[in-house]
mmCIF file of C-alpha atoms in Angstrom:
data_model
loop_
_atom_site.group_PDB
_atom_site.id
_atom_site.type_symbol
_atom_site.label_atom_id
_atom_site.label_comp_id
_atom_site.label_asym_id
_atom_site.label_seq_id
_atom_site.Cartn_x
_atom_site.Cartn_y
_atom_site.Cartn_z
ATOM 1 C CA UNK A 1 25.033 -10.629 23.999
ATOM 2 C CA UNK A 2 23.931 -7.127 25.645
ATOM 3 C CA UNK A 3 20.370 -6.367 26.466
ATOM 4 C CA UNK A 4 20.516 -3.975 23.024
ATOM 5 C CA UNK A 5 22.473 -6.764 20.782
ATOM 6 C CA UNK A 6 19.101 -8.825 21.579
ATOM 7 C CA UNK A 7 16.611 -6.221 21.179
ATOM 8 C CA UNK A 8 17.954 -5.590 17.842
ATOM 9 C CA UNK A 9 18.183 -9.297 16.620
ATOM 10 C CA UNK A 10 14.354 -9.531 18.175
ATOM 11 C CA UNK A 11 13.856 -6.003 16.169
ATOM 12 C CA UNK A 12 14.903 -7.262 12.710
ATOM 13 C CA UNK A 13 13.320 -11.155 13.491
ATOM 14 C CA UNK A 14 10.130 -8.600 13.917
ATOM 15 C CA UNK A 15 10.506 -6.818 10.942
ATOM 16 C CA UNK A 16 10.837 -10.200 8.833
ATOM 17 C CA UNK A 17 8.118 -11.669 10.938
ATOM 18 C CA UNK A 18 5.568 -7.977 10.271
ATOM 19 C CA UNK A 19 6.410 -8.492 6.487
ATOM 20 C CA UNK A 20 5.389 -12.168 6.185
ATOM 21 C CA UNK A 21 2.105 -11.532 7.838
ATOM 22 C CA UNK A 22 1.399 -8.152 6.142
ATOM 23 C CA UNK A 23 2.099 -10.295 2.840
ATOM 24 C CA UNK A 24 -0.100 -13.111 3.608
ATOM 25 C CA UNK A 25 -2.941 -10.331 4.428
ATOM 26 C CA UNK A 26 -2.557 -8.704 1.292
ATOM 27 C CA UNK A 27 -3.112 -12.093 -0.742
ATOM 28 C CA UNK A 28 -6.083 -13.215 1.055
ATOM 29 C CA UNK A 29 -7.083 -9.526 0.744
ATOM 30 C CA UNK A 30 -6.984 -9.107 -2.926
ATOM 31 C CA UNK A 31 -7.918 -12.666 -3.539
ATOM 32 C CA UNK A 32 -11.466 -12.017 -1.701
ATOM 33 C CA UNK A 33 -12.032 -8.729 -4.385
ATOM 34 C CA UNK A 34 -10.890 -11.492 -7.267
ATOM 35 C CA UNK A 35 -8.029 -9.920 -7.653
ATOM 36 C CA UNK A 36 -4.177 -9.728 -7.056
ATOM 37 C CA UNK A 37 -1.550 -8.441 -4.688
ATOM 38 C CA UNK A 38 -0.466 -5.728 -7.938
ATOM 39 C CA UNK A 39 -3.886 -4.619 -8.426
ATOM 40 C CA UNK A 40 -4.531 -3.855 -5.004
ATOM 41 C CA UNK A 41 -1.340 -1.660 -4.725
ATOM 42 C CA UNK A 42 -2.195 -0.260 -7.875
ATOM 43 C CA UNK A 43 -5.825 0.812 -6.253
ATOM 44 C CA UNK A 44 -3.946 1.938 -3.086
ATOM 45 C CA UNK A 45 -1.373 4.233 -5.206
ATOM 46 C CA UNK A 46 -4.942 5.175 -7.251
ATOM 47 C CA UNK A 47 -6.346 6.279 -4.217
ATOM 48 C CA UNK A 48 -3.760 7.983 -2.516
ATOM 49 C CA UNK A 49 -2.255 9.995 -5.585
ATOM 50 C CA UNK A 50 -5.704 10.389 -7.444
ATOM 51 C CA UNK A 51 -6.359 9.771 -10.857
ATOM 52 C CA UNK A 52 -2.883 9.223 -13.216
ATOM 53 C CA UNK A 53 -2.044 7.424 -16.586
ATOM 54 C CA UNK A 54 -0.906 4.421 -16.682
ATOM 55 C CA UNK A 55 2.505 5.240 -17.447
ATOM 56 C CA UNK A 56 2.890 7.093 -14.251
ATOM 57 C CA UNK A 57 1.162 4.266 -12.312
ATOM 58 C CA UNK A 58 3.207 1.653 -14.124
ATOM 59 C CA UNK A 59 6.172 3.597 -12.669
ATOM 60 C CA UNK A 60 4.789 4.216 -9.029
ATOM 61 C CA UNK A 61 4.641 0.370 -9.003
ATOM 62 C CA UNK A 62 7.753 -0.922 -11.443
ATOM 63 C CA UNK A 63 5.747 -2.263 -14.132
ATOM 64 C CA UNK A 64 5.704 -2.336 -18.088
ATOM 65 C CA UNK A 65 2.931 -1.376 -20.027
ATOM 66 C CA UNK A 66 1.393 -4.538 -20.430
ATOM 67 C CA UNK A 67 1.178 -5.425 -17.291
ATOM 68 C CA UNK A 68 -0.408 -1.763 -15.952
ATOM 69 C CA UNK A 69 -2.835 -2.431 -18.833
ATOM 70 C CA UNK A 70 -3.786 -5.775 -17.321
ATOM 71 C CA UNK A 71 -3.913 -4.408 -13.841
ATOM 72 C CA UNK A 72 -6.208 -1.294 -15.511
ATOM 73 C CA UNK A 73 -8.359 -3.901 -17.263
ATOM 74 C CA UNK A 74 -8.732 -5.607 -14.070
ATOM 75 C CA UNK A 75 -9.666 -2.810 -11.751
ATOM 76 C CA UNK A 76 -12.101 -1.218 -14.330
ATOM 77 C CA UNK A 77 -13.717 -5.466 -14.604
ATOM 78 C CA UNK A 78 -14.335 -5.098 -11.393
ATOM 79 C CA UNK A 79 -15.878 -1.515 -11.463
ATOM 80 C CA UNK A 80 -12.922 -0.111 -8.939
ATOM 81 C CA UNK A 81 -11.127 1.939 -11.260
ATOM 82 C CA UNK A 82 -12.504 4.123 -13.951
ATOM 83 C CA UNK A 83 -10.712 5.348 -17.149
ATOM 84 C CA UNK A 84 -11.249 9.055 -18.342
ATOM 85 C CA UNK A 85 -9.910 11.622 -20.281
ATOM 86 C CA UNK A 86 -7.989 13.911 -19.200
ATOM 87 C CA UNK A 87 -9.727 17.387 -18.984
ATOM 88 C CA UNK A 88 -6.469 19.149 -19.651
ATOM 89 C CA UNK A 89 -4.907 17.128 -22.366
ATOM 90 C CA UNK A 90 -8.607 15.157 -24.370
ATOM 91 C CA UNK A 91 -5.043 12.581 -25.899
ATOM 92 C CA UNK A 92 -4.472 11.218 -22.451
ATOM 93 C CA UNK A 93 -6.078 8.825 -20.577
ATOM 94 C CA UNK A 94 -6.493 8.804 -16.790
ATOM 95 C CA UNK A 95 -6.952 6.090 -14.487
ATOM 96 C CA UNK A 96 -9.313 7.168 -11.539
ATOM 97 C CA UNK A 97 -10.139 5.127 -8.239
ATOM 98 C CA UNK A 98 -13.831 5.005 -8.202
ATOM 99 C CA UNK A 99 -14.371 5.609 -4.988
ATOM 100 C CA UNK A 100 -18.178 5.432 -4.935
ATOM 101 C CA UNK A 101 -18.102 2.116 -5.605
ATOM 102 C CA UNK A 102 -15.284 0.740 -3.495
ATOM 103 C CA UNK A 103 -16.710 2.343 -0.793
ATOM 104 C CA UNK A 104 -20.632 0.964 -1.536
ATOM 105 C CA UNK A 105 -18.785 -2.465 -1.612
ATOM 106 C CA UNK A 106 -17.394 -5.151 1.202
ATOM 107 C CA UNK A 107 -14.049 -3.286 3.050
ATOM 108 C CA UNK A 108 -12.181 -6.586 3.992
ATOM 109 C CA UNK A 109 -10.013 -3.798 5.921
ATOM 110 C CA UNK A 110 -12.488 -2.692 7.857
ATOM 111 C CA UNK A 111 -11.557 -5.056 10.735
ATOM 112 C CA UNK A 112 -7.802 -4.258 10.359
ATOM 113 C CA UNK A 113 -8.274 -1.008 10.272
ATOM 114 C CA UNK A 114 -10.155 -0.748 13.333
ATOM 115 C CA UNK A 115 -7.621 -2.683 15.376
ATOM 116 C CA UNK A 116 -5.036 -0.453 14.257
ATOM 117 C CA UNK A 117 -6.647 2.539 15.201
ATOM 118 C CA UNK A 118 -7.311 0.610 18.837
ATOM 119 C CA UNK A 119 -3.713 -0.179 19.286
ATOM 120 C CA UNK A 120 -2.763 3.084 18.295
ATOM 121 C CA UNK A 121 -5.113 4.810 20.544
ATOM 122 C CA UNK A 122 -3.808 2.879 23.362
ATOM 123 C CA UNK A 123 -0.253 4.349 22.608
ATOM 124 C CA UNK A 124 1.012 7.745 24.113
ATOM 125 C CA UNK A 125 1.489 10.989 21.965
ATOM 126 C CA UNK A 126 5.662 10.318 22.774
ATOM 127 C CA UNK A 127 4.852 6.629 21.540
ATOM 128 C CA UNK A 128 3.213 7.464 18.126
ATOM 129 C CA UNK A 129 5.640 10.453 17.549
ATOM 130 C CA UNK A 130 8.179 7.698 17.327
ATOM 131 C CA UNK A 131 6.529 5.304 15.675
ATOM 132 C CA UNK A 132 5.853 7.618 12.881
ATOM 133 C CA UNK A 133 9.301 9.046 12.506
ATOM 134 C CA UNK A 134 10.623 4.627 12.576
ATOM 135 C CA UNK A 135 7.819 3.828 9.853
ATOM 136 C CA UNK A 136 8.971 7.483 7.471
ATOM 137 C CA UNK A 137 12.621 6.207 7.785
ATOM 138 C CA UNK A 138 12.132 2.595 7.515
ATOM 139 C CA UNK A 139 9.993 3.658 4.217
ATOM 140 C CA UNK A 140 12.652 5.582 2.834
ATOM 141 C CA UNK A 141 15.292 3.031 3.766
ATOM 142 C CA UNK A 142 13.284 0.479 1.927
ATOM 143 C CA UNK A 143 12.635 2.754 -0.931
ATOM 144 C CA UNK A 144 16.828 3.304 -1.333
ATOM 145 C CA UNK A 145 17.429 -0.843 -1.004
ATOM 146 C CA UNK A 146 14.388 -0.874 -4.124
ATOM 147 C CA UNK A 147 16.166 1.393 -6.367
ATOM 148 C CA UNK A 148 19.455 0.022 -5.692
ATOM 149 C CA UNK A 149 17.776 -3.532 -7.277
ATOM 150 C CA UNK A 150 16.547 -1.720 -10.041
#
C-alpha cells in the first residue's frame, strides 16, 4: 500500500474515530444539563439561527411535531429556551434561545472550547485555511449522504 493509500485508510479510521468521541461528548454533555443529545442540537440550531417556530426547527433537525414539542417543552423546563410571539405575525409562536440564562449557567464547553481555540492557535494561517475549507466540504458531503436517507 502507498504512503497515500495509508494516509487515507488512517484519514477515514480518524473520521470514524472523531465521530465516536464527539458523540460520546455530546451525551455526557446534554446529560449534565438533564437533557438529551436532540435538545442540545435543537439549542445549538436555536442559537445559531435565532429564534424560529417549531416547524422550522423540527425541520432543521428531521423531527415531527411531537417530538419538537417535547424538545420545546424541555428546553423552556429548563429555562434555556423561551417561547414568544411573533412580533410580525401575533398567530405564530417563536422559539428563542435564552441566552441570558444559558450564559448565567454552568458551560460544560467551556473546557472544550478552550482547547480548541489552543490547538487552533498553534496551527498556521495555511493550516486553518485548509482545515476550514475540509470541515465546509466534509459538512456538505455529510449533509448530501443525510438527504439521500431521507
Amino acid at each position: 500500500m502507498s504512503d497515500r493509500d495509508e494516509l487515507i485508510v488512517r484519514l477515514a479510521d480518524l473520521g470514524a474515530q472523531s465521530a465516536t468521541v464527539t458523540a460520546l461528548f455530546q451525551q455526557k454533555a446534554a446529560a449534565s444539563y438533564g437533557l438529551g443529545v436532540t435538545d442540545m442540537k435543537a439549542l445549538d440550531v436555536l442559537m445559531r439561527g435565532g429564534p424560529q417556530t417549531a416547524g422550522q426547527l423540527g425541520t432543521a433537525l428531521s423531527l415531527t411535531s411531537g417530538a419538537v414539542t417535547g424538545v420545546v417543552d424541555r428546553l423552556v423546563k429548563h429555562g434555556l429556551a423561551t417561547r414568544e410571539a411573533d412580533a410580525a405575525d401575533r398567530r405564530r409562536v417563536l422559539v428563542a434561545a435564552d441566552l441570558t440564562a444559558i450564559m448565567a449557567g454552568p458551560n460544560v464547553y467551556q473546557g472544550i472550547g478552550d482547547a480548541f481555540r489552543a490547538l487552533h492557535e498553534s496551527l498556521s494561517t495555511e493550516e486553518l485555511a485548509f482545515l476550514v475549507g475540509y470541515t465546509e466540504r466534509s459538512i456538505a458531503l455529510t449533509e448530501q449522504q443525510i438527504d439521500a436517507l431521507s
